[in-house]
CSV table of C-alpha atoms in Angstrom, one decimal:
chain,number,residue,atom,x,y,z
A,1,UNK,CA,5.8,-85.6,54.0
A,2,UNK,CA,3.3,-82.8,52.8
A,3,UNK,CA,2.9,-79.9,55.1
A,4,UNK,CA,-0.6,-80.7,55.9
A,5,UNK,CA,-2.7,-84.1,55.6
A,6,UNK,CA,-6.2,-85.1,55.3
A,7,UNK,CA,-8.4,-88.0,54.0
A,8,UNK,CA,-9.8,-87.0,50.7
A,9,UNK,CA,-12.9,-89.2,51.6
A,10,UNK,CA,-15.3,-89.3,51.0
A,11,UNK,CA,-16.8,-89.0,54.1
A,12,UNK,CA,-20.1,-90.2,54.4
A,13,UNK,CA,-22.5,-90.0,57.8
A,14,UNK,CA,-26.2,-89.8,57.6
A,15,UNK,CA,-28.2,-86.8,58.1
A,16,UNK,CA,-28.4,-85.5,62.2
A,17,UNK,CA,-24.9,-87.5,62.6
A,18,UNK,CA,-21.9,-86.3,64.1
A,19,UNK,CA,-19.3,-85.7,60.8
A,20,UNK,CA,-15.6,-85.3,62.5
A,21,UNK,CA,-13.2,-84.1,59.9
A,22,UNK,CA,-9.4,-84.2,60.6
A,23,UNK,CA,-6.1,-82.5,59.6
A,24,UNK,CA,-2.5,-83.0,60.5
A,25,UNK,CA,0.4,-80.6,59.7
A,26,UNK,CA,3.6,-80.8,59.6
A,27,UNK,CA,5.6,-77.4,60.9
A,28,UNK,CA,5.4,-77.3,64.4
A,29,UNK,CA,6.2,-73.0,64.2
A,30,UNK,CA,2.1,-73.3,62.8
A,31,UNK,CA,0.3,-70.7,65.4
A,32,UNK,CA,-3.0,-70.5,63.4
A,33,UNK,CA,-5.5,-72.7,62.2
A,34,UNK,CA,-8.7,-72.4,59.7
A,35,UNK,CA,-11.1,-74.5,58.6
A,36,UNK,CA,-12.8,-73.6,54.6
A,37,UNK,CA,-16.0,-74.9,53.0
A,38,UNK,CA,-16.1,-75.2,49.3
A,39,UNK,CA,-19.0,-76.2,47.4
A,40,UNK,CA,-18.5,-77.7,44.0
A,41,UNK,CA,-17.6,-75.1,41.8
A,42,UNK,CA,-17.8,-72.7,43.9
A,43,UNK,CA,-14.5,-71.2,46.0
A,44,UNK,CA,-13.9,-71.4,49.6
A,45,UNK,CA,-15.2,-70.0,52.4
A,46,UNK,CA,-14.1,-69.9,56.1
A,47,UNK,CA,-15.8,-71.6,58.7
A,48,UNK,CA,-13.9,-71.9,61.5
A,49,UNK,CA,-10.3,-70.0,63.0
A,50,UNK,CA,-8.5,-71.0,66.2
A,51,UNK,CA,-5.7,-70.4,67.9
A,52,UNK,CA,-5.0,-71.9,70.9
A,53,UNK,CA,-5.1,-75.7,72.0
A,54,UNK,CA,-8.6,-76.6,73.2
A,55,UNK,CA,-12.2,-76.4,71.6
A,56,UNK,CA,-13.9,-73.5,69.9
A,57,UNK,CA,-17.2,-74.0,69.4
A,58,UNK,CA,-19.7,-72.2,66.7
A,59,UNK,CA,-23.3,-73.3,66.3
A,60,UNK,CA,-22.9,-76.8,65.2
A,61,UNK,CA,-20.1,-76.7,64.7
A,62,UNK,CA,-16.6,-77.3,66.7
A,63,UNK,CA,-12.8,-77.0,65.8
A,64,UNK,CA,-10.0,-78.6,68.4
A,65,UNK,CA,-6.5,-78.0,68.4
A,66,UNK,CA,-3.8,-80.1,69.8
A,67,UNK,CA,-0.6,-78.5,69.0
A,68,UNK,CA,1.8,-81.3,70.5
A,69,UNK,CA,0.0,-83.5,68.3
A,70,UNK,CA,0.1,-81.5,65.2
A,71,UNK,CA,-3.3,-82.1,64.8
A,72,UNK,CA,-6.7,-79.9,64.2
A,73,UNK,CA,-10.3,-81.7,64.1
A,74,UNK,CA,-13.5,-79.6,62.8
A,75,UNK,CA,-16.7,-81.7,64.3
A,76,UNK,CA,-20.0,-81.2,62.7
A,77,UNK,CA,-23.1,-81.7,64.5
A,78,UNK,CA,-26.6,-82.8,63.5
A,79,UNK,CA,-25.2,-83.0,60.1
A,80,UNK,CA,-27.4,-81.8,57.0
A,81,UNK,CA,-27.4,-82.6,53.3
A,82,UNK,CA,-26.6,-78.9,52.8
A,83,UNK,CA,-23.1,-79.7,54.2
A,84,UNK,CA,-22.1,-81.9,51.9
A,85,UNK,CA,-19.7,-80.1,50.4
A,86,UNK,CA,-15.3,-80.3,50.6
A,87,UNK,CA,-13.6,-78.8,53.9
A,88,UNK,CA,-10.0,-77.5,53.4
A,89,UNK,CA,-7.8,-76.9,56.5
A,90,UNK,CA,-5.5,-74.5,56.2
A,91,UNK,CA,-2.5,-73.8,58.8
A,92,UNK,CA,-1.0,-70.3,59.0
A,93,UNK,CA,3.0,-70.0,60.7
A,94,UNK,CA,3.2,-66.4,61.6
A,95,UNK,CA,2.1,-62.7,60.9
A,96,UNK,CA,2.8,-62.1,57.3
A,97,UNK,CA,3.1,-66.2,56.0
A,98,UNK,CA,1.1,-67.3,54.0
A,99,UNK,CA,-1.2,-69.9,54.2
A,100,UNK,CA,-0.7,-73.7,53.6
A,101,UNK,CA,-4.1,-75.7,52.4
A,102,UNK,CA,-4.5,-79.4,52.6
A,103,UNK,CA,-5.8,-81.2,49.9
A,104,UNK,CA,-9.6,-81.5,51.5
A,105,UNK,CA,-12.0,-84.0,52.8
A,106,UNK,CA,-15.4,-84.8,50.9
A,107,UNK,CA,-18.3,-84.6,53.1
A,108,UNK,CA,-21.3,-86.2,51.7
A,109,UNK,CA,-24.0,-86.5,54.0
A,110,UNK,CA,-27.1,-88.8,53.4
A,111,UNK,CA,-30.5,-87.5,54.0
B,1,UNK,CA,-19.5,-54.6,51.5
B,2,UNK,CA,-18.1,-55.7,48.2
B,3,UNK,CA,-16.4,-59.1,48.3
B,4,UNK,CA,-13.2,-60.2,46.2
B,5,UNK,CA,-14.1,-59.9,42.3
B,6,UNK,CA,-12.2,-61.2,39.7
B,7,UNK,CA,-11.8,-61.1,35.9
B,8,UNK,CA,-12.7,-62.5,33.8
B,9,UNK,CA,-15.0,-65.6,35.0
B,10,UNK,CA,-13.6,-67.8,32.6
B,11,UNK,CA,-11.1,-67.3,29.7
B,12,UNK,CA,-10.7,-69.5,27.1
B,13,UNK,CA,-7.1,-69.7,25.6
B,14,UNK,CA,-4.9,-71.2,23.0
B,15,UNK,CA,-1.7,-73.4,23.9
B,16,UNK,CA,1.1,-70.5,23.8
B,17,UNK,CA,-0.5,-67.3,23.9
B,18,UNK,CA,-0.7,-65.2,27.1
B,19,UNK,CA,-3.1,-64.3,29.1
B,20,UNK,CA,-4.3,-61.6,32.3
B,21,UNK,CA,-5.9,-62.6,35.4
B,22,UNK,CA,-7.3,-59.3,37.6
B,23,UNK,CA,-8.4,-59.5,40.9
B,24,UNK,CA,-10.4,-57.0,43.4
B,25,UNK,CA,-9.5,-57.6,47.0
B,26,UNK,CA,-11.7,-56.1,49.5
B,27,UNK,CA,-10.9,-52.1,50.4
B,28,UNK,CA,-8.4,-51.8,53.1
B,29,UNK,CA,-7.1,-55.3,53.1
B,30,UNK,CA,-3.4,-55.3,52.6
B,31,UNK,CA,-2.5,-59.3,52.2
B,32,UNK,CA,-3.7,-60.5,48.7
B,33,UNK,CA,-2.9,-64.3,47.7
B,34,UNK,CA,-3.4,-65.9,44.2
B,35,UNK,CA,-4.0,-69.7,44.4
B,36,UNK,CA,-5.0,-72.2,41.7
B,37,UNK,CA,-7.3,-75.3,42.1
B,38,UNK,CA,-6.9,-78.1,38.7
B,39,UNK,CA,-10.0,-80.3,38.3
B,40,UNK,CA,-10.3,-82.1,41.5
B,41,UNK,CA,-7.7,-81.3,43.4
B,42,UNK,CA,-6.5,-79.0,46.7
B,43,UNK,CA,-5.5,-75.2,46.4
B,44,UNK,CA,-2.1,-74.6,45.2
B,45,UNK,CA,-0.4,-71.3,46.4
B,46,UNK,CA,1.1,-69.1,43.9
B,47,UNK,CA,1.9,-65.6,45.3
B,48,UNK,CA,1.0,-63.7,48.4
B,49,UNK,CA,1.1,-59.7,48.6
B,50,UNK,CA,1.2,-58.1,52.2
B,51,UNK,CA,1.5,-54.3,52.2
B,52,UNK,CA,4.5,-52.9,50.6
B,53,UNK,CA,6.8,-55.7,51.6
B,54,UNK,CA,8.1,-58.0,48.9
B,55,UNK,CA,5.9,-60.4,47.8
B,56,UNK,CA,6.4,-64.3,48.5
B,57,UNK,CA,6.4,-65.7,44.9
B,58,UNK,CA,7.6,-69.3,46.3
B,59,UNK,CA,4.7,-71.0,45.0
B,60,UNK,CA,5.0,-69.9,41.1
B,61,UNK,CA,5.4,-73.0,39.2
B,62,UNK,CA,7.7,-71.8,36.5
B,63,UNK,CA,8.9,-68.1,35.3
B,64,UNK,CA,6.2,-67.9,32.7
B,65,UNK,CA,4.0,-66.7,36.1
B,66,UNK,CA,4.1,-63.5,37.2
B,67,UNK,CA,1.7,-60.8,39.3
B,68,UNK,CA,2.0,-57.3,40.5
B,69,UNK,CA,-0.3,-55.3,42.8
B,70,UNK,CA,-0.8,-51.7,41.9
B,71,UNK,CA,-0.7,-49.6,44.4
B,72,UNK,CA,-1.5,-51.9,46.9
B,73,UNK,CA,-4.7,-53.0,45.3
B,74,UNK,CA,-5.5,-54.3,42.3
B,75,UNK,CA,-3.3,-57.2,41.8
B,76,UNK,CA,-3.0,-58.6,37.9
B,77,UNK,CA,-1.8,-62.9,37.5
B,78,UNK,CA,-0.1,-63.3,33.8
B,79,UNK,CA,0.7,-66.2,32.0
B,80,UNK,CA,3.0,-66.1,29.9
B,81,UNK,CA,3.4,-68.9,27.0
B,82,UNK,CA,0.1,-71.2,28.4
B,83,UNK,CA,0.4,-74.7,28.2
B,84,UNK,CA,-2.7,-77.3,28.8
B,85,UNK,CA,-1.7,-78.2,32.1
B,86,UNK,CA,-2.0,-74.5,33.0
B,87,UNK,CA,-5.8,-75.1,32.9
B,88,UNK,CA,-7.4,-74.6,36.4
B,89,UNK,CA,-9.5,-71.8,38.5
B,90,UNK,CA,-7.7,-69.5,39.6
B,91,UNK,CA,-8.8,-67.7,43.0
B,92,UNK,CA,-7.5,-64.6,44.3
B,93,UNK,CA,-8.4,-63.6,48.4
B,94,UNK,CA,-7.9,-61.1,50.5
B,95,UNK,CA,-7.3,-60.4,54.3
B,96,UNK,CA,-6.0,-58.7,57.3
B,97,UNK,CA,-3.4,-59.8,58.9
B,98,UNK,CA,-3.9,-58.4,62.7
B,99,UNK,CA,-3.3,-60.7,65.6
B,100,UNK,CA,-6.3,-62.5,65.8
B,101,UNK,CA,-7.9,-61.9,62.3
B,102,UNK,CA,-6.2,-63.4,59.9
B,103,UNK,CA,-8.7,-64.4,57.6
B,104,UNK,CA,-9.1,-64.7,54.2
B,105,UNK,CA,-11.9,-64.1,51.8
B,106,UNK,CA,-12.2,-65.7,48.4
B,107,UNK,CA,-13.1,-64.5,45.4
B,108,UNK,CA,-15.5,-66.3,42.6
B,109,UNK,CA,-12.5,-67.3,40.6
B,110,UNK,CA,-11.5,-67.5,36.6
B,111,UNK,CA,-11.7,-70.2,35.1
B,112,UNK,CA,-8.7,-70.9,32.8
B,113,UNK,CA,-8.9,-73.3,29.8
B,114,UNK,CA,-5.9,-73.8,27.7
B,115,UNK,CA,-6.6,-75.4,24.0
């Protein structure tokens, strides 16, 4: 089982839809949670962080955590061409771990 | 501020000769990782610096990888011996590592091409 899962996609919604992105991981000692955007050819950069079971919500965007389900969502609303791109999750155990990436989910989304 | 630069963008090298990787982390941040990314696929972890503590090298594929980080900034990848499948972008990032702000910024990468 790899540490942490997601679809590869792609995942395609049409433009001023809800895009919901998900992530599993394996190691329940995980205590923090990222979400990355990376544009072809271009490296990754952090969305989203959270910590604690629940929502955290940022513009239009929202990442929930459900640690007794191993699970981490990012939701995307009114979706726009410009975020089209791949969205890495990345799960963190413990002050001074590093992290562990998933392989990413292609979001493509149709004007 | 300055971001994470690295060095060179891309390199261009032939099948057994080695070659240097440098990387830039932000001032002040004392966790420095190296990951590499092959056509297509996720981010692979190679090696994670964090202060003066020894650094993680679990994800090093084989022993012709190696890094150091000079006085706890600059950080240098080698590879040793390259082979074709070595051929990838390689990122460098930085962070803190305080409760609560453990983020990591990435750098623009080198792109590695092995002949």
């Amino acid at each position: 089982q790899k540490e942490v899962e997601q679809n590869s996609g792609p995942l395609s919604v049409p433009e001023g839809a809800i895009a919901s992105l998900n992530c599993t991981y394996s190691d329940r000692g995980s205590q923090s949670f990222f979400w990355y955007r990376q544009y072809s050819g271009k490296s990754p950069e952090l969305i989203m962080s959270i910590y604690s079971n629940g929502d955290k919500e940022d513009g239009r965007f929202t990442a929930q955590l459900n640690k007794a389900s191993q699970y981490v969502s990012l939701l995307i609303r009114d979706s726009q061409p410009s975020d089209s791109a791949t969205y890495l999750c990345a799960v963190k155990r413990d002050y001074g771990q590093n992290f562990v990436f998933g392989p990413g989910t292609r979001l493509s989304v149709l004007p | 501020g300055a971001g994470v630069s690295q060095s060179p963008s891309n390199k261009v090298t032939e099948k057994g000769k080695d070659v240097e990787l440098r990387c830039d982390p932000i001032s002040g941040h004392t966790a420095l990782y190296w990951y590499r990314q092959s056509l297509g696929q996720g981010l692979e972890f190679l090696i994670y610096f964090q202060g003066n503590s020894a650094p993680d090298k679990s994800g090093l594929p084989s022993d012709r990888f190696s890094a150091e980080r000079t006085g706890g900034s600059v950080s240098t990848l080698t590879i040793q011996r390259t082979q074709q499948e070595d051929s990838a972008v390689y990122f460098c990032a930085s962070g803190t590592t305080g409760t609560g702000a453990q983020h990591q910024y990435f750098g623009p990468g080198t792109r590695l091409t092995v002949t």
